[in-house]
Short mmCIF file of C-alpha atoms in Angstrom, two decimals:
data_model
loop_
_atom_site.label_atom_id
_atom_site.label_comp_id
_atom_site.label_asym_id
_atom_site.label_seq_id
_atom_site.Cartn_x
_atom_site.Cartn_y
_atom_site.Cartn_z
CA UNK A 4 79.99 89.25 97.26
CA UNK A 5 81.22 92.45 98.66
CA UNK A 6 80.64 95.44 95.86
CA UNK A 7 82.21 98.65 96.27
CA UNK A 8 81.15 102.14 94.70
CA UNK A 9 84.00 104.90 93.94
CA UNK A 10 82.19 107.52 92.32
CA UNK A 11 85.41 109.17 92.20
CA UNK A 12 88.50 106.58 91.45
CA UNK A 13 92.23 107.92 90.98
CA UNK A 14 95.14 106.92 90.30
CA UNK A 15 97.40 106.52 93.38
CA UNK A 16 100.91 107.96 93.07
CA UNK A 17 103.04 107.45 96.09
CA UNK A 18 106.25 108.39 96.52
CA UNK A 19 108.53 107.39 99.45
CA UNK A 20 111.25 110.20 100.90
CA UNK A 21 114.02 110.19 103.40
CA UNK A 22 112.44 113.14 104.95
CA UNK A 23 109.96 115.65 103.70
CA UNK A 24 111.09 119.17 104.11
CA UNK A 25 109.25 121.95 103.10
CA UNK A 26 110.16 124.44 100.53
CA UNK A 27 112.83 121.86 99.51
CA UNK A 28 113.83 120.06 96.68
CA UNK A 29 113.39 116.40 97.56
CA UNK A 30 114.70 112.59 95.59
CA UNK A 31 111.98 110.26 95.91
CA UNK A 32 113.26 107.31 96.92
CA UNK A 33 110.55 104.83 95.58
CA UNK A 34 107.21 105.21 93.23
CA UNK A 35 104.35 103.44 93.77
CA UNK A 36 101.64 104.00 91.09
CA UNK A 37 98.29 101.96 91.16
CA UNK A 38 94.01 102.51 90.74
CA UNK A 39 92.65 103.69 93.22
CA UNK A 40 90.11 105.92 95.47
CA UNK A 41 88.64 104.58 98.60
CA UNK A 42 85.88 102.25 97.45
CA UNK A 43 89.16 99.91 94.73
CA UNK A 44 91.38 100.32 98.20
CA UNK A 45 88.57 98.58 100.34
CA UNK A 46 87.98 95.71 97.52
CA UNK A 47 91.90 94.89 97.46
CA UNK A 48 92.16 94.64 100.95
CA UNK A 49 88.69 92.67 101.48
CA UNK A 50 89.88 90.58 98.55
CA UNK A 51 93.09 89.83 100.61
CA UNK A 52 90.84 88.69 103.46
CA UNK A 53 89.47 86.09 101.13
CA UNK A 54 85.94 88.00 100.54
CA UNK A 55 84.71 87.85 96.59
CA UNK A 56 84.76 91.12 95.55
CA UNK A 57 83.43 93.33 92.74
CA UNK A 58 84.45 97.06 91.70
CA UNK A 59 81.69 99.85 90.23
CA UNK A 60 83.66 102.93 89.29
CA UNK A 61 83.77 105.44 86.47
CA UNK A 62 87.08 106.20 84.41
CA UNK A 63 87.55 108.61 81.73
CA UNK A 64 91.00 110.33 79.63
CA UNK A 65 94.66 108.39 79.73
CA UNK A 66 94.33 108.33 83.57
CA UNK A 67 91.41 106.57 83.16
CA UNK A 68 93.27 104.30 81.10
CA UNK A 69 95.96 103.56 83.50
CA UNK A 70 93.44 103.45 86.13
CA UNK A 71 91.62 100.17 83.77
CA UNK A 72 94.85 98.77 83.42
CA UNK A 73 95.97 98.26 86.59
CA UNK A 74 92.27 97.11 87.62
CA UNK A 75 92.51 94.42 85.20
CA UNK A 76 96.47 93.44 86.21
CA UNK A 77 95.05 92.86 89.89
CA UNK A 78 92.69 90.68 88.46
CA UNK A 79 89.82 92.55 90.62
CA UNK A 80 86.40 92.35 89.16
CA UNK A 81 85.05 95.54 87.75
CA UNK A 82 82.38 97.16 85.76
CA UNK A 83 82.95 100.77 84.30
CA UNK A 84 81.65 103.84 83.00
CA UNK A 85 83.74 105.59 80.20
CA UNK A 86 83.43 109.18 80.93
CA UNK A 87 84.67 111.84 78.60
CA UNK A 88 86.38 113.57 81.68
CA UNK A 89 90.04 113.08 82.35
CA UNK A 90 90.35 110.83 85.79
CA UNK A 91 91.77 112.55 88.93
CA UNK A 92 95.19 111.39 90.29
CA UNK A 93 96.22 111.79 94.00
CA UNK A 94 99.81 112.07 94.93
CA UNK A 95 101.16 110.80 98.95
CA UNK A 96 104.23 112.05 99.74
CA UNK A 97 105.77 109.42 102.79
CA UNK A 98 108.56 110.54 105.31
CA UNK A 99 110.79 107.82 106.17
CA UNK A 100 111.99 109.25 108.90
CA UNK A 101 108.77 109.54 110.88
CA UNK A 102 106.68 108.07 108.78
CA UNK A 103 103.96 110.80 107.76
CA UNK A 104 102.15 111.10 104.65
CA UNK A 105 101.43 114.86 102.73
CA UNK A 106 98.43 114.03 100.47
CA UNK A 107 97.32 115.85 97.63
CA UNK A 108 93.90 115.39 96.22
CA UNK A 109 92.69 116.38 92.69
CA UNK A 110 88.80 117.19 92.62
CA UNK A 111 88.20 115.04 89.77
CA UNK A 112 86.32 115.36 86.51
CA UNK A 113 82.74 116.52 86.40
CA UNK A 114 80.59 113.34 85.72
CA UNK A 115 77.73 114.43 82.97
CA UNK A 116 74.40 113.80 84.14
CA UNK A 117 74.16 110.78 81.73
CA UNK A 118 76.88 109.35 82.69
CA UNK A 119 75.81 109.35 86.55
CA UNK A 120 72.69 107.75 85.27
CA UNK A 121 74.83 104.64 83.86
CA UNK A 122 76.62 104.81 87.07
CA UNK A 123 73.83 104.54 89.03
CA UNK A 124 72.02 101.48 87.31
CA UNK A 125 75.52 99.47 87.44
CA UNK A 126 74.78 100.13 91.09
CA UNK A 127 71.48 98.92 90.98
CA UNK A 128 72.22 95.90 89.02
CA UNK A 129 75.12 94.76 90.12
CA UNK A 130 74.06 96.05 93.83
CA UNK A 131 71.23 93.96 94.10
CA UNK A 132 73.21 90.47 93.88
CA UNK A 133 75.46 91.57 96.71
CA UNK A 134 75.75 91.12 100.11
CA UNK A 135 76.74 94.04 101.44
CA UNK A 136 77.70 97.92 99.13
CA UNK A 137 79.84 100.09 100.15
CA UNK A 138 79.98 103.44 98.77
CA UNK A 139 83.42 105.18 99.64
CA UNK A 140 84.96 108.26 99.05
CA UNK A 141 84.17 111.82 97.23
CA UNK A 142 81.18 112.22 94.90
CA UNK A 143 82.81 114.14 91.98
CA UNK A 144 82.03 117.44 90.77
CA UNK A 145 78.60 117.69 88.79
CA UNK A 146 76.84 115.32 90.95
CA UNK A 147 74.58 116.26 93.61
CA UNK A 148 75.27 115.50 97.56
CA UNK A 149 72.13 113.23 98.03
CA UNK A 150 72.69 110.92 95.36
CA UNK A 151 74.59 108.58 97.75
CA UNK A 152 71.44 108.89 99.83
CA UNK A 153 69.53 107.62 96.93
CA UNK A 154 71.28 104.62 95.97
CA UNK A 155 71.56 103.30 99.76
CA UNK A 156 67.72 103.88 99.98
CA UNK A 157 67.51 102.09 95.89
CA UNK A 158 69.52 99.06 97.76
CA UNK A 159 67.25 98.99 101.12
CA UNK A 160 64.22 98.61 99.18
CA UNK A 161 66.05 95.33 97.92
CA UNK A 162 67.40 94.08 100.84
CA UNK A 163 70.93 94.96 100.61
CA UNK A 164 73.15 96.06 103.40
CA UNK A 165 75.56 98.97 102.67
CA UNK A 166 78.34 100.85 104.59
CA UNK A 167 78.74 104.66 103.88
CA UNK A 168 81.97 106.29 103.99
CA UNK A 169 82.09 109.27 102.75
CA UNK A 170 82.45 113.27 104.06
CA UNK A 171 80.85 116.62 104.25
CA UNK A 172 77.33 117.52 102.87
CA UNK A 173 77.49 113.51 100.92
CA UNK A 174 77.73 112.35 104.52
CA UNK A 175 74.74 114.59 105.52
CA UNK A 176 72.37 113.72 103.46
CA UNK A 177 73.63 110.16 103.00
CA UNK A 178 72.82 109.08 106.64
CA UNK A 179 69.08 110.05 106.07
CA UNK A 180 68.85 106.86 103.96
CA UNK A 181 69.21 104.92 107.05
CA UNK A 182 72.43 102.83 106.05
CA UNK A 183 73.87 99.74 108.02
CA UNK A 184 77.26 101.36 108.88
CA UNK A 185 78.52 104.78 108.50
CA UNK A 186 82.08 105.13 109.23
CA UNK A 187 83.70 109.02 109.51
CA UNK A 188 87.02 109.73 111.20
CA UNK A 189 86.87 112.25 114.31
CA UNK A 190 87.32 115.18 112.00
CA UNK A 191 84.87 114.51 110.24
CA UNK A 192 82.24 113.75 112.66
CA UNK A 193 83.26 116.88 114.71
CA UNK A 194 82.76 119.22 111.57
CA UNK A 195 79.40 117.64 110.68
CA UNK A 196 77.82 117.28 114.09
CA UNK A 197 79.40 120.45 115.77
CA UNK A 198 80.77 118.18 119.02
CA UNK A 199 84.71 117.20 119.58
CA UNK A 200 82.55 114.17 122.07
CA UNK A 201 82.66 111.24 119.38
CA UNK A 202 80.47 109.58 121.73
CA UNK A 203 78.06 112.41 120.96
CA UNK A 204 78.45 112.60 117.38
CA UNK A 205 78.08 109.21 116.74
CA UNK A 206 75.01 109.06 118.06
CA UNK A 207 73.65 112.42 116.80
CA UNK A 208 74.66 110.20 113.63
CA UNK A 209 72.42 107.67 114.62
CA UNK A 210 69.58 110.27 115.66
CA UNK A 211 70.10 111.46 111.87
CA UNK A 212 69.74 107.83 110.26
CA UNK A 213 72.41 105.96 110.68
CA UNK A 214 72.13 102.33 111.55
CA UNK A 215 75.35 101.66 113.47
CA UNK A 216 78.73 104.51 113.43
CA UNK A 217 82.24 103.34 113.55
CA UNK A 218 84.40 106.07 113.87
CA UNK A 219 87.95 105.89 113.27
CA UNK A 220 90.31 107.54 116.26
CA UNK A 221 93.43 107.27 113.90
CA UNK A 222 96.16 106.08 116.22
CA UNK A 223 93.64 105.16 119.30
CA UNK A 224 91.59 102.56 116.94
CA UNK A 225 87.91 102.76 116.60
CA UNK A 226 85.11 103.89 118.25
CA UNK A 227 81.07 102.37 117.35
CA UNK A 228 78.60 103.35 118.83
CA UNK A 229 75.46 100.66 117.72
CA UNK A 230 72.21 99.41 118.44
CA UNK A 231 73.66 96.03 119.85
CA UNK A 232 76.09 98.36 122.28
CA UNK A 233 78.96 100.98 122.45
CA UNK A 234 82.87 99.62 121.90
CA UNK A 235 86.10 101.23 121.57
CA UNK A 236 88.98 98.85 120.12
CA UNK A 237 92.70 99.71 120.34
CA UNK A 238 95.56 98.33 118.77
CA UNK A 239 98.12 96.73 120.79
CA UNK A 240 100.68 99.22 120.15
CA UNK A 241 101.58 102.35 117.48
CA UNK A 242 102.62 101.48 114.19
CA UNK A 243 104.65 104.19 111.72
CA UNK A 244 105.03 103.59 107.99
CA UNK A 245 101.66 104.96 105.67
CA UNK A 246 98.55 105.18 107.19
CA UNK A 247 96.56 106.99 104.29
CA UNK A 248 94.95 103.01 103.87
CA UNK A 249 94.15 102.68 107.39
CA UNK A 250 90.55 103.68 107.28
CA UNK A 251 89.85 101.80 103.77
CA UNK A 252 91.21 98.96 105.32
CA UNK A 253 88.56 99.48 108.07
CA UNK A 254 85.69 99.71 105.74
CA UNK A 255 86.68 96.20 104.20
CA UNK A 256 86.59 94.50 107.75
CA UNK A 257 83.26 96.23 108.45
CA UNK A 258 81.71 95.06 105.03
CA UNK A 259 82.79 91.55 106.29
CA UNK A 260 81.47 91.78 109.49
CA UNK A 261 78.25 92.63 108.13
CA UNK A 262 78.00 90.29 105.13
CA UNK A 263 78.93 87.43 108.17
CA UNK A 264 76.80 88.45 110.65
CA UNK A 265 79.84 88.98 112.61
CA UNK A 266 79.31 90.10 116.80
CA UNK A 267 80.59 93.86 116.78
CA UNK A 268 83.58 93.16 119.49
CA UNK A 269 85.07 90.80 116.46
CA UNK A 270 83.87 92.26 113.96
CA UNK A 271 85.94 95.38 115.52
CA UNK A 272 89.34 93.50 116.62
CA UNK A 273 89.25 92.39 113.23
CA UNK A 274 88.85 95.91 111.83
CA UNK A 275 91.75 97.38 114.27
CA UNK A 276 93.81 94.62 113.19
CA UNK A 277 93.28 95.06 109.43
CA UNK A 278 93.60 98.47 109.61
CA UNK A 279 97.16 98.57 111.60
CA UNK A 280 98.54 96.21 109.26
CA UNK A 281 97.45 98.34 106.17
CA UNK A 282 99.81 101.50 107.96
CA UNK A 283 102.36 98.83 107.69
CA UNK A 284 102.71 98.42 103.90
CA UNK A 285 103.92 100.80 101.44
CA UNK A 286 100.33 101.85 99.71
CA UNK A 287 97.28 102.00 100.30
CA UNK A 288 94.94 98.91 99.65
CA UNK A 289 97.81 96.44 100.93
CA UNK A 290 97.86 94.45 104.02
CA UNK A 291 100.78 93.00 106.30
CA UNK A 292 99.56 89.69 106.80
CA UNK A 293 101.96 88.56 109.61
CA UNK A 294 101.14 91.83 111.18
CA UNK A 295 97.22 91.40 110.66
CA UNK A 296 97.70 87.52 112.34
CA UNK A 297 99.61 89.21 115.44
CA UNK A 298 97.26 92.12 115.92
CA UNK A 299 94.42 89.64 115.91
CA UNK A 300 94.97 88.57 118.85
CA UNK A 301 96.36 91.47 120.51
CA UNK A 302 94.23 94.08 119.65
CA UNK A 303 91.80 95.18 123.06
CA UNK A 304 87.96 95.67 122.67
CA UNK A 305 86.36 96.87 125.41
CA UNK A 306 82.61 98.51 126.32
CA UNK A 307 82.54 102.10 126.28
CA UNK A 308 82.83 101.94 130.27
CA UNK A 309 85.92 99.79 130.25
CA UNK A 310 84.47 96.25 130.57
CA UNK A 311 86.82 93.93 128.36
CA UNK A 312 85.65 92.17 125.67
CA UNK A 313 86.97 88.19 124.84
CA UNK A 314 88.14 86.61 121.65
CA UNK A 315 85.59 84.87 119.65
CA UNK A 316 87.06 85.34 115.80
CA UNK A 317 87.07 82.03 114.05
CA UNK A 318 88.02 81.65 110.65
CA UNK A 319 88.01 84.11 108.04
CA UNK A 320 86.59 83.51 104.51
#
């Protein structure tokens, strides 16, 4: 089972646009409204993948309540927190035209230190039957930056694997914990190490604690720098439509790859392939499954120094 932790969950409101112009009135030409934060996005779309999966989150207010709702109507597994905060909601605004998304991110309610506590032994308890825990996304306002640190060192002590995805001071001290897979984009490896080299920053990431660092090169695919070797994977060509997913969508396929046992070159096609086919759907924490199948096959992994890597992904489940 494949649990993941959104300390700070949301409720997703897309909307879809002929064109975004600014300092313009816009009609939105679709909604799309749905639970979210990173940690639900990387359970749908390991869920689609054919992984059990199990939600830990926090919810509080008539967001909160929509945010239960549509948790339950997915039928994903959960366990919550009732906190008197109201939840956040995030809005994505998506050009047609080109295909960009405008997000805008609420900072969330501040969690009560009582209410972290029952947080944090859901994590613990529900944690320790897993097989891999990934903790995803923003810790919310009240809670201190090296929690996430804590409850990947709570999990070691037990055995569990756990992937990190997170930003910022959380990231900082969360590496120290020493978990299996941390997984920043460029930006954010470049502010927190102080090098525009991701080859350097992921493995100043690694000199800080980090197991293994997949970094995610938006349209260029992924970069990981391990202790079994150094890959970059590309996708076989660009793909427009929503890409605010993509890196969730990562995060599921790494969980995977790690709860399997998976060899890094597959366990990264896979990732590419996942990923590319979430830019393809709508929303976040959706896949396009003929795309994912295609990209599968076509997406290149190759050794840092350009040595090409061959197909060995067998069956998924």
């Amino acid at each position: 089972m494949i649990v993941t932790v959104t300390a700070n969950p949301a409720l997703d409101v897309t909307y879809g646009l002929d064109r975004l112009v600014p300092n313009h009135a816009h009609r939105v030409r679709s909604v799309h409204q749905r639970a979210g934060g990173k940690g639900v996005n990387v359970a749908r779309v390991a869920r689609r993948l054919g992984h059990e999966t199990r939600v830990v989150t926090a919810v509080g207010g008539a967001t909160g309540a929509l945010v239960r709702a549509d948790l339950d109507d997915a039928e994903l597994p959960c366990d919550l927190v009732e906190i008197a905060g109201e939840s956040r909601r995030t809005v994505t605004l998506v050009s047609g035209e080109d295909g960009q998304a405008t997000l805008l991110n609420e900072p969330g309610p501040e969690v009560r230190s009582q209410e972290w506590a029952e947080l944090s032994e859901l994590v613990r308890r529900v944690g320790a039957a897993a097989s891999a825990v990934v903790f995803a996304g923003s810790l919310p306002p009240g809670v201190a930056n090296s929690e996430y640190a804590r409850l990947v060192a709570l999990l070691a002590e037990r055995g569990v694997p756990t992937v990190l995805d997170t930003s910022g001071e959380a990231l900082r001290a969360g590496v120290t914990a020493g978990p299996d897979i941390v997984k920043p984009n460029v930006e954010e490896l470049a502010e927190l190490t102080s090098t525009a080299d991701p080859v350097e920053g992921a493995t100043a990431l690694r000199e800080m604690g980090a197991r293994d660092v997949v970094v995610s090169l938006g349209g260029e695919g992924l970069l990981a720098v391990t202790g079994a070797g150094s890959w970059r994977a590309r996708p076989s060509r660009t793909i427009s439509g929503n890409p605010t997913g993509a890196g969730d969508a990562v995060v599921a396929a790494l969980a995977a790859g790690l709860r399997n046992g998976t060899r890094w070159p597959d366990r990264l096609r896979e990732a590419v392939a996942v990923s590319t086919s979430a830019v393809a759907t709508p929303v976040a924490g959706d896949i396009d499954e003929s795309h994912y199948r295609g990209e599968l096959r076509a997406a290149r992994v190759s050794t840092v120094d350009g040595q090409e890597e061959s197909h060995g992904i067998g069956s998924h489940g």
